[in-house]
Amino acid sequence: MVRIVILGAGFGGVYAALRLQKGLRKGDSLVVVSIQKDFVFTPLLHEVSAGFLSASDVSIPLSSLLRKCQLIQGDVKSIDFNRQVVAAGSKKVPYDLLLIALGAMPNKSVLSHINIKQRRKFLQLKTVHDAKALHKRLADPHKQKSVLVIGAGATGIEAAAEAKEFFKENGFNGAKVSIVQDLPDIFLDKPASFRNYIKKSLGRQNITIFYDALLASYADDTAVIQTPEGKKKIEATVPLLAAGVIPVPVKTFPKITDEKGFFNVNQFLEVKGAKSVWAVGDISLYLNPVDKKPVPMLAQAAKDEGIFAAGNIAAKLSGKPQKAYKFHSKGFLLSLGKFDGVGNAFGIPVKGFIAWWLKRTAYAMEAPGFSNKLRMFWRLSIASLFKR
């Protein structure tokens, strides 16, 4: 009898569990530990925050997906690799084979100099609870609407565009949306045509981006931004932190994570320095043989790694050799508000309505289970054409 334990139920953990439960041998057990009860399409949380999608549109109960798994709800406190035991909540979970897929959390270091009381006012966009809290703040009729987004990555730009669309559709005509970017440009790893399209789209929506800028201070719904031209004071009744992510911290015995909190893995996605342990998604670090760069912290990569690692775990159980992993990107799509987007699909540049449509359709097709694919395709790609 072999006990397989998966930590985390995001894209990596859920797709690994789906792959493993199909071929679960008699007598073996599969355990999934998650702090949440649902599998959440996190890349679409910005639309929940603006009220254009509901929480149920981007959530699927884990109990309906992982019918052959034992589900344990709890926060992972530590992993003892010597004793092969995980501390989750108040429970001790022993394992024979372990897959770590705990994902990442918002990087709050950019707020370290802000007063703790004021720091708590900053929202984030990582869970359904976060999205609901942001929507409540956006829809508050008693406050002047001034959104300040810290970070101009995918999450920050999509959240800013959706917030502006929400204000437009709900008659908040005087609402302002600004983005603070600590670099001289956005998406420096993307083509100039990609960056220019985003800037023009945001410009049409009167969304301001401050480049080479830092948040100097925040108090009483007012932010002070340090820019190359000097300090600027702007109203920010809705501050949103979107300055990237860091691996979810977890104590290990012995300590084998690197200085940034990543589990370094080999070509089989096995954790270096641990026995019978694999890691996938945002918490792992692997140099992709295709381009010699770390596998990107994206949902599509986490899903791909989860399925692949599950295959290697199954190979280990059956005494077969494991396979070396290579990541091949399917593309990158960015939503820029209602009916607008930009990106590439399998290397083909797309923009405007088709990019917006493709992103929603692509995520609908990522839903595990045929019925969930149909439900999400209708809600994301069809119903939203008529009413948001």
XYZ file of C-alpha atoms in Angstrom:
388
model
C 0.000 0.000 0.000
C 1.352 3.399 -1.038
C 0.108 6.730 0.290
C 0.439 9.643 -2.169
C -0.053 13.129 -0.756
C -0.554 16.291 -2.830
C -0.162 19.669 -1.146
C -2.229 22.375 -2.820
C -5.303 22.367 -5.063
C -4.512 24.989 -7.666
C -3.878 24.152 -11.306
C -0.819 22.009 -10.568
C -2.251 20.063 -7.647
C -5.713 19.448 -9.074
C -4.536 18.278 -12.490
C -1.962 15.998 -10.880
C -4.683 14.512 -8.670
C -7.018 14.024 -11.644
C -4.268 12.178 -13.511
C -3.350 9.975 -10.540
C -6.867 9.078 -9.422
C -7.596 7.595 -12.863
C -4.969 4.914 -12.414
C -5.054 4.527 -8.641
C -4.072 0.968 -7.756
C -6.089 -1.126 -5.337
C -4.874 -0.533 -1.807
C -3.098 2.738 -2.632
C -4.470 6.030 -1.303
C -4.405 9.570 -2.678
C -4.675 12.529 -0.287
C -5.063 16.196 -1.291
C -4.377 18.898 1.300
C -5.808 22.331 0.511
C -6.591 25.469 2.469
C -9.630 25.990 0.209
C -12.651 23.816 -0.575
C -12.794 24.854 -4.220
C -10.617 24.821 -7.310
C -10.455 28.460 -8.417
C -9.645 29.913 -11.846
C -7.413 32.608 -10.374
C -6.582 34.271 -13.749
C -10.227 35.394 -13.985
C -10.565 36.852 -10.482
C -10.273 40.379 -11.859
C -13.675 39.897 -13.517
C -15.180 38.717 -10.229
C -13.784 41.816 -8.547
C -15.598 44.011 -11.078
C -18.836 42.048 -10.712
C -18.833 40.780 -14.304
C -18.479 37.169 -13.122
C -19.711 35.586 -9.891
C -17.588 33.510 -7.537
C -19.409 30.360 -8.717
C -18.381 31.129 -12.314
C -14.715 30.636 -11.487
C -14.989 27.986 -8.745
C -15.516 24.222 -8.772
C -15.941 22.236 -5.504
C -12.988 19.904 -4.985
C -15.337 17.201 -3.711
C -16.993 17.030 -7.138
C -13.658 16.710 -8.948
C -11.544 14.475 -6.745
C -13.992 11.711 -5.892
C -11.293 9.094 -5.303
C -9.167 11.350 -3.109
C -9.222 11.982 0.603
C -9.557 15.745 1.032
C -7.976 17.431 4.020
C -8.666 21.128 4.520
C -5.897 22.953 6.284
C -2.917 25.252 5.977
C 0.387 23.441 5.458
C 2.643 24.371 8.382
C 5.709 22.238 7.749
C 7.164 19.229 5.930
C 9.484 16.772 7.659
C 11.341 14.997 4.850
C 13.189 12.691 7.260
C 10.038 11.347 8.932
C 7.938 11.835 5.744
C 5.199 13.719 7.573
C 3.333 16.920 6.704
C 1.839 19.169 9.388
C -1.419 20.583 8.006
C -3.631 22.543 10.365
C -3.898 20.414 13.494
C -3.209 17.154 11.629
C -0.118 15.115 10.896
C -0.291 13.643 7.391
C 2.192 10.841 6.621
C 3.225 10.148 3.029
C 5.183 7.679 0.940
C 5.240 9.883 -2.163
C 4.729 13.655 -1.976
C 3.854 16.312 -4.561
C 4.230 19.951 -3.468
C 1.966 22.341 -5.406
C 1.310 25.108 -2.867
C 1.628 27.931 -5.394
C 2.472 31.547 -4.627
C 1.227 34.519 -2.627
C 1.296 38.305 -3.241
C 4.665 39.983 -2.755
C 4.089 42.439 0.086
C 7.679 43.621 0.425
C 6.902 46.831 -1.512
C 4.675 47.854 1.412
C 7.213 47.144 4.151
C 7.824 50.854 4.776
C 4.108 51.653 5.072
C 2.466 51.940 8.492
C 0.937 48.576 9.459
C -2.544 50.051 9.947
C -2.427 51.674 6.500
C -0.863 48.565 4.956
C -3.948 46.566 5.866
C -6.064 48.785 3.623
C -4.305 47.422 0.530
C -6.338 44.791 -1.268
C -4.962 41.919 -3.304
C -6.313 39.513 -5.900
C -5.374 35.928 -5.155
C -8.562 34.314 -3.779
C -12.323 34.559 -4.255
C -12.491 36.322 -0.885
C -10.013 38.911 -2.212
C -12.113 39.452 -5.345
C -15.296 39.937 -3.312
C -13.563 42.411 -0.997
C -12.313 44.423 -3.968
C -15.765 44.441 -5.564
C -17.320 45.683 -2.326
C -14.836 48.562 -2.233
C -15.378 49.424 -5.905
C -19.159 49.436 -5.498
C -19.227 51.490 -2.271
C -21.515 54.430 -3.127
C -20.235 56.526 -0.218
C -16.611 56.789 -1.323
C -14.948 58.713 -4.121
C -13.666 56.143 -6.624
C -9.898 56.365 -7.016
C -8.126 53.068 -7.698
C -4.360 52.839 -7.292
C -2.738 49.622 -8.533
C 0.807 48.843 -7.392
C 2.349 46.759 -10.168
C 1.867 46.674 -13.944
C 1.985 42.950 -14.562
C -0.922 40.922 -15.941
C -2.934 41.016 -12.700
C -2.472 44.750 -12.197
C -3.343 45.765 -15.743
C -6.346 43.455 -16.031
C -7.701 44.577 -12.652
C -7.253 48.244 -13.599
C -9.062 47.790 -16.927
C -11.958 45.904 -15.345
C -12.302 48.491 -12.574
C -12.508 51.260 -15.167
C -15.117 49.285 -17.114
C -17.122 48.764 -13.938
C -17.108 52.495 -13.203
C -18.186 53.268 -16.760
C -21.091 50.816 -16.743
C -22.286 51.948 -13.310
C -22.155 55.695 -13.912
C -19.107 56.536 -11.782
C -17.871 58.942 -14.445
C -15.417 60.801 -12.238
C -13.634 57.675 -11.058
C -9.877 57.519 -11.573
C -7.580 54.531 -12.076
C -3.791 54.758 -11.828
C -0.981 52.198 -11.988
C 2.452 52.479 -10.367
C 5.219 50.653 -12.239
C 8.745 50.502 -10.786
C 10.307 49.856 -14.217
C 10.706 52.156 -17.255
C 8.187 50.135 -19.268
C 5.652 47.285 -19.061
C 6.168 43.667 -20.125
C 9.816 44.103 -21.037
C 9.980 40.476 -22.193
C 7.239 41.033 -24.800
C 7.451 42.618 -28.292
C 7.115 46.393 -28.639
C 3.874 45.952 -30.596
C 2.381 44.114 -27.609
C 3.407 46.861 -25.163
C 2.233 49.661 -27.439
C -1.209 48.103 -27.886
C -1.665 47.895 -24.117
C -0.621 51.511 -23.634
C -3.013 52.760 -26.313
C -5.890 50.726 -24.890
C -5.281 51.974 -21.349
C -4.851 55.511 -22.667
C -8.273 55.392 -24.324
C -9.691 54.415 -20.939
C -7.879 57.303 -19.209
C -5.861 54.914 -17.053
C -2.589 56.562 -15.990
C 0.676 54.615 -15.612
C 3.518 56.116 -13.566
C 6.815 54.635 -14.832
C 10.029 54.277 -12.809
C 7.850 55.079 -9.819
C 7.610 53.844 -6.236
C 5.028 54.150 -3.510
C 6.640 56.559 -1.045
C 3.831 56.694 1.524
C 0.134 56.045 2.036
C -2.272 57.473 4.609
C -5.871 58.683 4.795
C -6.789 57.461 1.286
C -3.894 59.417 -0.203
C -0.722 58.042 -1.785
C 2.562 59.797 -2.415
C 4.345 58.465 -5.498
C 8.059 59.001 -6.080
C 8.571 59.553 -9.821
C 11.593 60.695 -11.877
C 9.973 64.152 -11.976
C 9.533 64.283 -8.217
C 6.857 63.325 -5.705
C 3.193 63.277 -6.714
C 0.238 63.137 -4.336
C -2.811 61.256 -5.630
C -6.091 60.125 -4.118
C -6.301 56.351 -3.634
C -9.472 55.195 -1.905
C -9.051 51.717 -3.407
C -5.372 50.656 -3.172
C -4.590 47.302 -4.812
C -1.333 45.389 -4.447
C -0.362 43.540 -7.644
C 3.437 43.706 -7.468
C 4.126 40.096 -8.366
C 4.130 36.937 -6.273
C 6.498 34.895 -4.138
C 6.360 31.177 -3.243
C 4.055 30.304 -0.365
C 6.411 29.951 2.620
C 6.635 26.510 4.178
C 9.020 25.213 6.852
C 10.947 22.103 5.887
C 13.152 19.743 7.888
C 15.861 19.813 6.730
C 15.618 23.206 5.019
C 16.054 22.729 1.283
C 14.256 25.712 -0.244
C 16.489 28.404 -1.752
C 16.847 31.977 -0.473
C 13.674 33.030 -2.314
C 11.599 30.112 -1.033
C 11.595 27.953 -4.184
C 11.970 24.173 -4.279
C 14.613 23.477 -6.908
C 13.691 20.451 -9.022
C 15.563 18.228 -11.475
C 14.521 17.209 -14.998
C 11.951 14.782 -13.573
C 10.455 17.560 -11.382
C 11.821 15.796 -8.297
C 12.831 18.080 -5.430
C 16.591 18.211 -5.045
C 17.676 17.077 -1.589
C 14.501 15.126 -0.782
C 13.484 11.505 -1.379
C 10.247 10.616 -3.216
C 9.180 14.273 -3.450
C 8.157 16.281 -6.523
C 7.220 19.973 -6.828
C 5.308 21.868 -9.516
C 3.902 25.303 -10.249
C 4.854 28.627 -8.700
C 6.601 27.103 -5.699
C 9.122 25.190 -7.846
C 12.116 26.389 -9.841
C 13.131 24.563 -13.013
C 15.281 25.785 -15.892
C 13.365 24.845 -19.018
C 15.636 23.051 -21.555
C 13.680 24.737 -24.380
C 14.895 28.285 -23.641
C 17.223 27.881 -20.621
C 14.914 30.134 -18.573
C 12.853 29.311 -15.455
C 9.433 27.901 -16.302
C 7.076 30.922 -16.034
C 4.745 31.336 -13.061
C 1.571 30.851 -15.123
C -1.532 28.703 -14.748
C -0.836 26.843 -18.011
C 2.664 25.934 -16.791
C 1.386 24.735 -13.406
C -1.231 22.548 -15.084
C 1.311 21.110 -17.531
C 3.816 20.387 -14.775
C 1.132 18.832 -12.565
C 0.067 16.356 -15.239
C 3.684 15.550 -16.101
C 4.758 15.038 -12.483
C 1.766 12.764 -11.936
C 2.965 10.683 -14.875
C 6.402 10.374 -13.294
C 4.876 9.418 -9.948
C 2.847 6.711 -11.704
C 6.028 5.549 -13.467
C 7.850 5.330 -10.138
C 5.040 3.206 -8.698
C 5.141 0.791 -11.614
C 8.927 0.554 -11.723
C 9.227 2.361 -15.066
C 11.759 5.101 -15.833
C 10.668 8.702 -15.355
C 10.671 11.178 -18.243
C 12.473 14.521 -18.478
C 10.239 17.574 -18.570
C 10.129 20.361 -21.167
C 7.680 23.252 -21.138
C 6.230 24.520 -24.432
C 4.131 27.663 -24.056
C 0.724 27.799 -25.727
C 0.848 31.576 -25.742
C -0.083 34.507 -23.549
C -3.360 36.457 -23.520
C -4.163 39.649 -21.644
C -7.642 41.089 -21.109
C -7.946 44.876 -21.377
C -11.583 45.352 -20.440
C -14.804 44.686 -22.294
C -14.212 43.118 -25.730
C -10.524 44.071 -25.807
C -7.317 42.146 -25.301
C -3.902 41.384 -26.739
C -1.439 38.513 -26.864
C -0.479 35.515 -28.935
C -1.942 32.063 -29.362
C 0.559 29.365 -30.353
C 2.869 32.080 -31.670
C 0.202 33.960 -33.650
C -0.308 37.621 -32.567
C -3.911 38.505 -31.700
C -5.556 41.680 -30.442
C -8.916 43.323 -29.846
C -12.084 41.275 -29.593
C -10.510 38.025 -30.796
C -7.866 38.135 -28.030
C -10.555 38.842 -25.412
C -12.679 35.975 -26.756
C -9.774 33.536 -26.983
C -8.742 34.137 -23.380
C -12.207 33.396 -22.067
C -12.643 30.375 -24.339
C -9.199 29.044 -23.460
C -9.919 29.161 -19.742
C -13.303 27.563 -20.246
C -11.583 24.659 -21.962
C -9.146 24.351 -19.049
C -11.996 23.416 -16.710
C -11.609 19.819 -15.488
C -14.537 17.626 -16.463
C -16.780 17.836 -19.544
C -19.786 19.311 -17.732
C -17.616 22.004 -16.161
C -16.177 22.852 -19.577
C -19.680 23.330 -20.976
C -20.818 25.424 -18.019
C -17.816 27.685 -18.101
C -17.839 27.999 -21.894
C -21.410 29.239 -21.740
C -20.809 31.655 -18.888
C -17.444 33.004 -20.009
C -17.670 32.942 -23.779
C -21.366 33.134 -24.674
C -23.443 34.750 -21.933
C -20.916 37.534 -21.384
C -21.417 38.703 -24.972
C -24.894 39.868 -24.071
C -24.617 40.878 -20.422
C -21.654 41.494 -18.180
